[in-house]
PDB file of C-alpha atoms in Angstrom:
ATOM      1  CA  UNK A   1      13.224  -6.535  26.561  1.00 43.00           C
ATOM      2  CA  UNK A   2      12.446  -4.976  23.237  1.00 42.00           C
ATOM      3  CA  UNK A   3      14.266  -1.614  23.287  1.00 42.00           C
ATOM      4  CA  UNK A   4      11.545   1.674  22.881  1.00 43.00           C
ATOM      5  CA  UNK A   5      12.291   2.436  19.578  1.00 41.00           C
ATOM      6  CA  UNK A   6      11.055  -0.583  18.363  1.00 46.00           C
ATOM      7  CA  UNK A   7       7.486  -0.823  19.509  1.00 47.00           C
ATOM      8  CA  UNK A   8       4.856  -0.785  16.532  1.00 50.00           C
ATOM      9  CA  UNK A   9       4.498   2.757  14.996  1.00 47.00           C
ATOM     10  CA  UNK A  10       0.663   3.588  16.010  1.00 42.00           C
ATOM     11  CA  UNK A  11       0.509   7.515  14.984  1.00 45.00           C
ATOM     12  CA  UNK A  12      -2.464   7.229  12.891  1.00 44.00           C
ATOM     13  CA  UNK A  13      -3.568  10.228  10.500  1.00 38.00           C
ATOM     14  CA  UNK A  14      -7.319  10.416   9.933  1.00 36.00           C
ATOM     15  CA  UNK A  15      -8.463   8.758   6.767  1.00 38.00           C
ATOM     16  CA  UNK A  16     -11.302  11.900   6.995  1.00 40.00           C
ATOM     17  CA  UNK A  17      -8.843  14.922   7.709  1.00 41.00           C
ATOM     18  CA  UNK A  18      -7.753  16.805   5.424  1.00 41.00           C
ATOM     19  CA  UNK A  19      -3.884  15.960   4.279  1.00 40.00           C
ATOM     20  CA  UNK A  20      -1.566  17.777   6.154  1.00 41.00           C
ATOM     21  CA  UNK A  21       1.885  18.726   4.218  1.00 43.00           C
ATOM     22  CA  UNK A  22       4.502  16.993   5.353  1.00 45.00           C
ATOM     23  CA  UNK A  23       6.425  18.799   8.001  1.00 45.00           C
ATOM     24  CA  UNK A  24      10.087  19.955   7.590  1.00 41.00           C
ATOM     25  CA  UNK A  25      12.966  20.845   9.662  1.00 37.00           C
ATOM     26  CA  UNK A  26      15.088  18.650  11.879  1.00 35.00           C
ATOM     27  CA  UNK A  27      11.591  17.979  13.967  1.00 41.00           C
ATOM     28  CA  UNK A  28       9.156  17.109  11.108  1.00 62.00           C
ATOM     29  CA  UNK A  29       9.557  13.410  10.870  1.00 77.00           C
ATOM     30  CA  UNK A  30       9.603  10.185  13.485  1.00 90.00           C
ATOM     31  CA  UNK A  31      12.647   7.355  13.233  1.00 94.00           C
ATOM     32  CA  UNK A  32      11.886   4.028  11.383  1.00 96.00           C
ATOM     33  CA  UNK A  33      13.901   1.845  13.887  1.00 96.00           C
ATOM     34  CA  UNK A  34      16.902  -0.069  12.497  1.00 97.00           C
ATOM     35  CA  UNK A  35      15.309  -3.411  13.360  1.00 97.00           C
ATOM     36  CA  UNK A  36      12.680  -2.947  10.809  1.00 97.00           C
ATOM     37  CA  UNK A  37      14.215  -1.041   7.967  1.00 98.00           C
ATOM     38  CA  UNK A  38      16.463  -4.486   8.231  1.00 98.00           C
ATOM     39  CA  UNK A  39      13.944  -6.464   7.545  1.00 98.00           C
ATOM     40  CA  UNK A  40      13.420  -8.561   4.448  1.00 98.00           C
ATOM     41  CA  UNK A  41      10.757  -8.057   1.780  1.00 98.00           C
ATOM     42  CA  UNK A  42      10.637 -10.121  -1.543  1.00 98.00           C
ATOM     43  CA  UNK A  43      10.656  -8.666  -5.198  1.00 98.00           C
ATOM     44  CA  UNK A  44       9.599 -10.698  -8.082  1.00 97.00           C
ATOM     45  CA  UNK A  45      12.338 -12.853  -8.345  1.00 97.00           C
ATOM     46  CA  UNK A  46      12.032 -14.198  -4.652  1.00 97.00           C
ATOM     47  CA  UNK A  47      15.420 -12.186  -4.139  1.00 98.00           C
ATOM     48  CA  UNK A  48      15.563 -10.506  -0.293  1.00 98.00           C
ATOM     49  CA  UNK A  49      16.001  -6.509  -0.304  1.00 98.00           C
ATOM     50  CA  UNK A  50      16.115  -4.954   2.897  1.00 98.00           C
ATOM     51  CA  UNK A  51      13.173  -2.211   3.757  1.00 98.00           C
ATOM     52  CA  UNK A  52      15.242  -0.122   4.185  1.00 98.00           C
ATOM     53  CA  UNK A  53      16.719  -0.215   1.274  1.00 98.00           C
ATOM     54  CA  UNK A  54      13.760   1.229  -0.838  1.00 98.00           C
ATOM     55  CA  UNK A  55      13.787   4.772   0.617  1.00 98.00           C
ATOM     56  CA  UNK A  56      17.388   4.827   1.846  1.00 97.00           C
ATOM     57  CA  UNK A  57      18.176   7.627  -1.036  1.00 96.00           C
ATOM     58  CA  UNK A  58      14.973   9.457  -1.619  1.00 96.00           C
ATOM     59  CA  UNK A  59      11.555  10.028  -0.200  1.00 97.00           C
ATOM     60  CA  UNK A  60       9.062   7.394  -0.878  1.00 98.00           C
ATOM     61  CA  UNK A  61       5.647   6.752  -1.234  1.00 98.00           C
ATOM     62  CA  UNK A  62       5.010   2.854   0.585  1.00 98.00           C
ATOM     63  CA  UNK A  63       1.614   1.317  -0.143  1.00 97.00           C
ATOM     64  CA  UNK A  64       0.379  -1.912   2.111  1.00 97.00           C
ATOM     65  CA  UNK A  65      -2.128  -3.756   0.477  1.00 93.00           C
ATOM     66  CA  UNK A  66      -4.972  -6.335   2.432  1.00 85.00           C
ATOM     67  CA  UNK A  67      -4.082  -9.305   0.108  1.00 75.00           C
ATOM     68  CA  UNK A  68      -3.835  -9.441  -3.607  1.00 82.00           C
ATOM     69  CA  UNK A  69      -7.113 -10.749  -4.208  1.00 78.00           C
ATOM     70  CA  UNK A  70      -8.916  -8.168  -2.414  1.00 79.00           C
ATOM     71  CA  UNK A  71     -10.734  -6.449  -5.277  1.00 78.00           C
ATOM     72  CA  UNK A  72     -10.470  -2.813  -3.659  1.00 84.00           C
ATOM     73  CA  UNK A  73      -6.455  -3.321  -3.260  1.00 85.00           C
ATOM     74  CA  UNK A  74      -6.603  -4.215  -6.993  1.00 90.00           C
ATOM     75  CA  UNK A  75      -8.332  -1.211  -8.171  1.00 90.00           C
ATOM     76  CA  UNK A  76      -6.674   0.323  -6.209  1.00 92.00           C
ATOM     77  CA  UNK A  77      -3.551  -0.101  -7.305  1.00 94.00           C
ATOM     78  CA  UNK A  78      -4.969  -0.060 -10.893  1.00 94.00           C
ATOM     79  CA  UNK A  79      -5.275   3.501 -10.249  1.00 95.00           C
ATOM     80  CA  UNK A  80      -1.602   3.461  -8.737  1.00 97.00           C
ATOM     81  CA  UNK A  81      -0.464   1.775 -12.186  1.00 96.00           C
ATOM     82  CA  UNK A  82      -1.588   5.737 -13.682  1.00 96.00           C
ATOM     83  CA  UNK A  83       0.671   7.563 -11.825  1.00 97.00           C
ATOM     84  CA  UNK A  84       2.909   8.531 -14.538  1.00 97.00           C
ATOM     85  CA  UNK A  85       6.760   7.797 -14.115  1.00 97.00           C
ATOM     86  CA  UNK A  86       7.401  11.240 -15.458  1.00 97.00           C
ATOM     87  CA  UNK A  87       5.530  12.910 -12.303  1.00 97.00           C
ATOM     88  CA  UNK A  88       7.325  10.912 -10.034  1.00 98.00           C
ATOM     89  CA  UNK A  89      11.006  11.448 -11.534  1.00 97.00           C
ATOM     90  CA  UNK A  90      10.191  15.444 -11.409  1.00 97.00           C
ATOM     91  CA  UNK A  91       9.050  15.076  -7.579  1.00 97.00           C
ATOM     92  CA  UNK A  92      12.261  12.785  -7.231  1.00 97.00           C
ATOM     93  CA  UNK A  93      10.269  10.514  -5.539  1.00 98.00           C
ATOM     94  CA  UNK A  94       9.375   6.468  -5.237  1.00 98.00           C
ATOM     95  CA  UNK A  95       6.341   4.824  -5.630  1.00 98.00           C
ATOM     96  CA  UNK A  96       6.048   1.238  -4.018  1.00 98.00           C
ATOM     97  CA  UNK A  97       3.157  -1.305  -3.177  1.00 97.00           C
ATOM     98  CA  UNK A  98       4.137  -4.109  -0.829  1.00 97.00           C
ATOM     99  CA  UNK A  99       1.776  -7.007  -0.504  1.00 94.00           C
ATOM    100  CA  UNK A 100       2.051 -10.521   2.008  1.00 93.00           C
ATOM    101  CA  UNK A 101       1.435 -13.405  -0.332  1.00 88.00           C
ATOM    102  CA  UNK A 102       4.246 -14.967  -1.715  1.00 89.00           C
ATOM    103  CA  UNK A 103       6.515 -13.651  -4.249  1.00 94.00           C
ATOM    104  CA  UNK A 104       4.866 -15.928  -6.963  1.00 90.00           C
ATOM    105  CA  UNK A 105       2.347 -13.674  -7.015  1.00 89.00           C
ATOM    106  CA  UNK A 106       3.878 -10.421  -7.633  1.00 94.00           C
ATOM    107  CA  UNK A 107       4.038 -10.760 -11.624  1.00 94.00           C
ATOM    108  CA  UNK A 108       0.348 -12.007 -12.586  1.00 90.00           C
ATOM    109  CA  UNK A 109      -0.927  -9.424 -10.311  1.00 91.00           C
ATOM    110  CA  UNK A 110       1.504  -6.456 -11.873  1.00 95.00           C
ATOM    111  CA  UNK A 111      -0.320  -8.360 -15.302  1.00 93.00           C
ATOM    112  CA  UNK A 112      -3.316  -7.513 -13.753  1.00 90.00           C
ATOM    113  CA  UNK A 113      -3.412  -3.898 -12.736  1.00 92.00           C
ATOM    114  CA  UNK A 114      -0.597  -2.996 -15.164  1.00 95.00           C
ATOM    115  CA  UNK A 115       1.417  -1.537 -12.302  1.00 97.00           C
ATOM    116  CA  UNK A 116       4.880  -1.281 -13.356  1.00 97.00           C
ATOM    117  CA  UNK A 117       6.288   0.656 -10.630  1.00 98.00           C
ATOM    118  CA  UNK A 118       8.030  -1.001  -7.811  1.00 98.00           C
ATOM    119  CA  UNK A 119       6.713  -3.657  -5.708  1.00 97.00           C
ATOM    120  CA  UNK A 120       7.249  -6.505  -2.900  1.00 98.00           C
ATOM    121  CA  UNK A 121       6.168  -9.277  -0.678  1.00 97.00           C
ATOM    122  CA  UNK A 122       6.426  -9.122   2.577  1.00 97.00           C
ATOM    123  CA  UNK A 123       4.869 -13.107   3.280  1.00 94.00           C
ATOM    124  CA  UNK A 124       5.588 -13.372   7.147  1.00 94.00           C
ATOM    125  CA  UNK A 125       3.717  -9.563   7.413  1.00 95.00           C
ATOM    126  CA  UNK A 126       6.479  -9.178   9.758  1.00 97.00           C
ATOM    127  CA  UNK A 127       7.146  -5.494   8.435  1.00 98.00           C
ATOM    128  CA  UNK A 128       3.257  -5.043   8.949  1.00 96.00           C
ATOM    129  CA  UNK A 129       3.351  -6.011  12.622  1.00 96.00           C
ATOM    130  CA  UNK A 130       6.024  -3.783  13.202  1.00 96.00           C
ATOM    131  CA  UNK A 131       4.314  -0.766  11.296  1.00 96.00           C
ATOM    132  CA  UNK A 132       0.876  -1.137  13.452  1.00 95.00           C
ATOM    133  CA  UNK A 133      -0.658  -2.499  10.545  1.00 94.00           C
ATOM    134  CA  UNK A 134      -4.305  -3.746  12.274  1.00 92.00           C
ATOM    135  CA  UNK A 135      -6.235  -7.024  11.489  1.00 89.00           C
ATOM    136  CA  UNK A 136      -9.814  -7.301  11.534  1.00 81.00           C
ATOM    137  CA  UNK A 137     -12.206  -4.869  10.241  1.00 75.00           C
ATOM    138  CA  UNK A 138     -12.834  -1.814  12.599  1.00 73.00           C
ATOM    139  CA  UNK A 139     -16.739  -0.739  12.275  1.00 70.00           C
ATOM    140  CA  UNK A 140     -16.077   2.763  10.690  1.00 61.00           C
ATOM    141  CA  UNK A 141     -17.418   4.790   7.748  1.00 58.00           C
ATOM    142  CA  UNK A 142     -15.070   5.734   5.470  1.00 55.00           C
ATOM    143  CA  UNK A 143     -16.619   7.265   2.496  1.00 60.00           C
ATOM    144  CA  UNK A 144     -16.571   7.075  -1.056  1.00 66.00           C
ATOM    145  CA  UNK A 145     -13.622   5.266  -2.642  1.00 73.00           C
ATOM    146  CA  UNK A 146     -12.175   7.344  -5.450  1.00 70.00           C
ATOM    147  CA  UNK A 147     -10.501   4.423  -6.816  1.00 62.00           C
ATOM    148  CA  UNK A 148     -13.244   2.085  -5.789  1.00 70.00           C
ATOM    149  CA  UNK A 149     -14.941   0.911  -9.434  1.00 73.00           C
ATOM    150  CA  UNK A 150     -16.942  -2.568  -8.371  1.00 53.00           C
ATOM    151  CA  UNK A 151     -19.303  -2.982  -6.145  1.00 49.00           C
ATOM    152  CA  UNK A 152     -19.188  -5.855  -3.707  1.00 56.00           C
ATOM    153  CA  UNK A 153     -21.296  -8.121  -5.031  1.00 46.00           C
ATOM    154  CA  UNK A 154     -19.498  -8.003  -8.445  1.00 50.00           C
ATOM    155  CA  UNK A 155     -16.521  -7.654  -6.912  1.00 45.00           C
ATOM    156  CA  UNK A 156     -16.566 -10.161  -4.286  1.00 49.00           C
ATOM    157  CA  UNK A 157     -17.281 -12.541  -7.668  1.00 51.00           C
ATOM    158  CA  UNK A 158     -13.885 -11.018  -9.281  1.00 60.00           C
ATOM    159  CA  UNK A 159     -11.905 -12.031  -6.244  1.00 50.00           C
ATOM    160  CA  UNK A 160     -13.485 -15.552  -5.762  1.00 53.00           C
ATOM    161  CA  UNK A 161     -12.707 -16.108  -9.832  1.00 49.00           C
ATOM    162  CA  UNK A 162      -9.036 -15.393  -9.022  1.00 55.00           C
ATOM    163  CA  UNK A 163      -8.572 -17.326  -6.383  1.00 52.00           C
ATOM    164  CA  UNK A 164     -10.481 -20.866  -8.045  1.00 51.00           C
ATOM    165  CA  UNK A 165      -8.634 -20.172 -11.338  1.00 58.00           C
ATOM    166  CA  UNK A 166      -5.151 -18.878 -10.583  1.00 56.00           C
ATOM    167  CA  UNK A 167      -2.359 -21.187 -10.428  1.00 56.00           C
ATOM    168  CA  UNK A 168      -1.810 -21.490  -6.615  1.00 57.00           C
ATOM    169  CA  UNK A 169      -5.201 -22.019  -4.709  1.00 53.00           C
ATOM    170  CA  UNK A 170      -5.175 -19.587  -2.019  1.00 56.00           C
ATOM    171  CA  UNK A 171      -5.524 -16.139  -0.492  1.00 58.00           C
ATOM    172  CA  UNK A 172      -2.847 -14.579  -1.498  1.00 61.00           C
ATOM    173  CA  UNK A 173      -2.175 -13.347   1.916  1.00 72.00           C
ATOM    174  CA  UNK A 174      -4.275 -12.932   5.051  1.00 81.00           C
ATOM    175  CA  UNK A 175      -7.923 -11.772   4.312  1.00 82.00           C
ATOM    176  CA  UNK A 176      -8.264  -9.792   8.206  1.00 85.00           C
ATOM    177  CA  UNK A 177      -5.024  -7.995   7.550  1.00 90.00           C
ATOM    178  CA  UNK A 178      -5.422  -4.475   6.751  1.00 92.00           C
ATOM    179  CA  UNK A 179      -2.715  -2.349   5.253  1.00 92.00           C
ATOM    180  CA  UNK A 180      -1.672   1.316   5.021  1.00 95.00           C
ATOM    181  CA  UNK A 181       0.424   4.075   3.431  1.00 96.00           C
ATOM    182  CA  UNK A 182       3.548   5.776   4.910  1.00 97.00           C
ATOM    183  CA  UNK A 183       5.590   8.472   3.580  1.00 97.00           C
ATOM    184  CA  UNK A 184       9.817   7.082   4.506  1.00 97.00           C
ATOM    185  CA  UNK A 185      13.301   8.366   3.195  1.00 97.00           C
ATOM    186  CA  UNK A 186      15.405   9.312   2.120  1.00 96.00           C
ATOM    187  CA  UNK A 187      16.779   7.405   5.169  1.00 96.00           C
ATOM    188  CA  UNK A 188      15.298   5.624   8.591  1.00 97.00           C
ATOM    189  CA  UNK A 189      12.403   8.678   8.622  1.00 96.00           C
ATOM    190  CA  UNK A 190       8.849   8.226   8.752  1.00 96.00           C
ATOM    191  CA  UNK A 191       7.191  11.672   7.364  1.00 96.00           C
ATOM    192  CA  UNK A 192       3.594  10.165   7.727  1.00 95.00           C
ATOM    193  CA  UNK A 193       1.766   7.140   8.250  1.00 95.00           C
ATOM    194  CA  UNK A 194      -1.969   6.239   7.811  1.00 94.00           C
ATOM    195  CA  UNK A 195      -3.296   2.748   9.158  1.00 94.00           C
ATOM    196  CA  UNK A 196      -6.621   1.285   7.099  1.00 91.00           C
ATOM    197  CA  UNK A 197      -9.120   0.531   9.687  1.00 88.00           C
ATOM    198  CA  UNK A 198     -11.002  -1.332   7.047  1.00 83.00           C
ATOM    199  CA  UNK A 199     -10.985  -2.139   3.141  1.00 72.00           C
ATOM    200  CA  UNK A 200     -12.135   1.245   2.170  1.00 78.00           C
ATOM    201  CA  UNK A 201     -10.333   2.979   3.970  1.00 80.00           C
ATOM    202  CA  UNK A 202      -6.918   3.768   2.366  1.00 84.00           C
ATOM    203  CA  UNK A 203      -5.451   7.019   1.416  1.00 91.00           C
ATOM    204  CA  UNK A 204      -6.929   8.812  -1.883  1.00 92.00           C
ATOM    205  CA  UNK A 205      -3.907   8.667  -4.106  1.00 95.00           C
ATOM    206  CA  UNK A 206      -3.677  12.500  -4.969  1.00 95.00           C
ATOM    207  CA  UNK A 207      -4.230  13.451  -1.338  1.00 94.00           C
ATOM    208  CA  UNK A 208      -0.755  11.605  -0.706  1.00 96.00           C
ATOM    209  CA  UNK A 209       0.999  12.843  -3.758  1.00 97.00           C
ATOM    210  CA  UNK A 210       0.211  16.055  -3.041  1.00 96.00           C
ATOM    211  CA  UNK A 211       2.337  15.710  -0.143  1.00 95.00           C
ATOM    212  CA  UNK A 212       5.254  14.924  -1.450  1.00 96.00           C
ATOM    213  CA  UNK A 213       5.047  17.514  -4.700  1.00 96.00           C
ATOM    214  CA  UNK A 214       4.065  15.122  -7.189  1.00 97.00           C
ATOM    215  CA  UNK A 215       1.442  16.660  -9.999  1.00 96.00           C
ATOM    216  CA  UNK A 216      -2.231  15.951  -9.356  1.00 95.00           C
ATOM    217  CA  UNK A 217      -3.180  13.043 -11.825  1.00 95.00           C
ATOM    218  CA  UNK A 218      -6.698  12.176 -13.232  1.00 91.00           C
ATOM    219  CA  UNK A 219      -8.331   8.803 -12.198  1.00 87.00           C
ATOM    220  CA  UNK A 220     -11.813  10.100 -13.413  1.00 81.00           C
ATOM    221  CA  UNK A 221     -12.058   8.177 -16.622  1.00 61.00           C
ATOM    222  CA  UNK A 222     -13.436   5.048 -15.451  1.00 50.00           C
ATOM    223  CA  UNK A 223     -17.154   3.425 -14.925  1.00 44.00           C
ATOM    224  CA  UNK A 224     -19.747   4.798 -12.221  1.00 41.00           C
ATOM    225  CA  UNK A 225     -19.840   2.780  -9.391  1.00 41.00           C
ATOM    226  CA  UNK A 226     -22.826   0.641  -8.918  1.00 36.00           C
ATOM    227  CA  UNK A 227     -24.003   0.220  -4.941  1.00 35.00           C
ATOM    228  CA  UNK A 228     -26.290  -3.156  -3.979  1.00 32.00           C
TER     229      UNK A 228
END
């Protein structure tokens, strides 16, 4: 029998309330259990880093993505890829995306966005089991996207392009998984966790920065979105 401790992480914080700072004091934050920080995820190279690993010396921001075709996670993380190095160095803090296709994906995607900061595979989704992540879309309104610059149509066209003309035919990960973003580290400590109930809705970036001290950044420069 699995022991307690390991059971999927299911605290969920609202994708419509408004950000709570992250608590302090010896209370403020729930374990990551051993068995999962010990888990593998993949960097660019294919090499094997545990989870753990990525936040064991200072707080980090984690970012779970659907898939890496899913337009939204891409401009998404486009917006991710403006987070200036500089902000997060003062904040002395990590900024991370982990995705579920295979590893061969991580650089033409990074191309992509022009994300440079860090980011893994995690192809069995193994860490996203463990971490609650859901599957299937959950019938909820989540409002406007911040970071949301296509509408579906057009961006349901984007995606399909990708996957016809890329150089491995395929999803590039499991189109019902949702993701999620967690505040970890430094150590085995989970400071907060949000679960996507659907595509739309992840975290706004500077809400979760804003926890964790980093300066407010500007993602306003960018097209109107057009709704069909």
């Amino acid at each position: 029998m699995a022991a307690p401790s390991e059971a999927p992480v299911t605290r969920q914080v609202s994708g419509h309330a408004a950000p709570a700072p992250v608590p302090s004091g010896p209370e403020s934050w729930q374990p990551l259990a051993a068995a999962v920080a010990e888990l593998p995820v993949l960097d660019a190279s294919g090499r094997p880093v545990p989870f753990g690993e990525l936040f064991r010396e200072r707080r980090a921001i984690v970012v779970f993505v659907r898939h890496f075709l899913c337009y939204i996670c891409k401009e998404y993380v486009e917006d991710l890829a403006k987070v200036p190095k500089s902000f997060l160095q003062e904040a002395n803090v990590t900024l991370i995306v982990i995705g579920q296709s295979s590893y061969h994906h991580i650089e033409p995607f990074c191309k992509l966005t022009g994300y440079s900061h860090e980011i893994y595979v995690d192809p069995e989704r193994e860490i996203y089991k463990r971490l609650g992540m859901k599957r299937g879309e959950e019938i909820a309104s989540s409002g406007q996207s911040p970071h949301v610059k296509s509408n579906i149509l057009s961006g349901s066209i984007q995606s399909l392009w990708r996957a016809v003309t890329g150089p491995l035919f395929d999803f590039q990960g499991d189109p019902a998984q949702q993701g999620g973003t967690l505040i970890l580290g430094p150590g085995n400590n989970i400071h907060f966790i949000h679960h996507d109930r659907n595509r739309l809705d992840h975290k706004p970036i500077n809400s979760v920065l804003q926890l964790v001290g980093v300066q407010h950044v500007d993602f306003t420069s960018r097209p109107s979105v057009i709704h069909v």
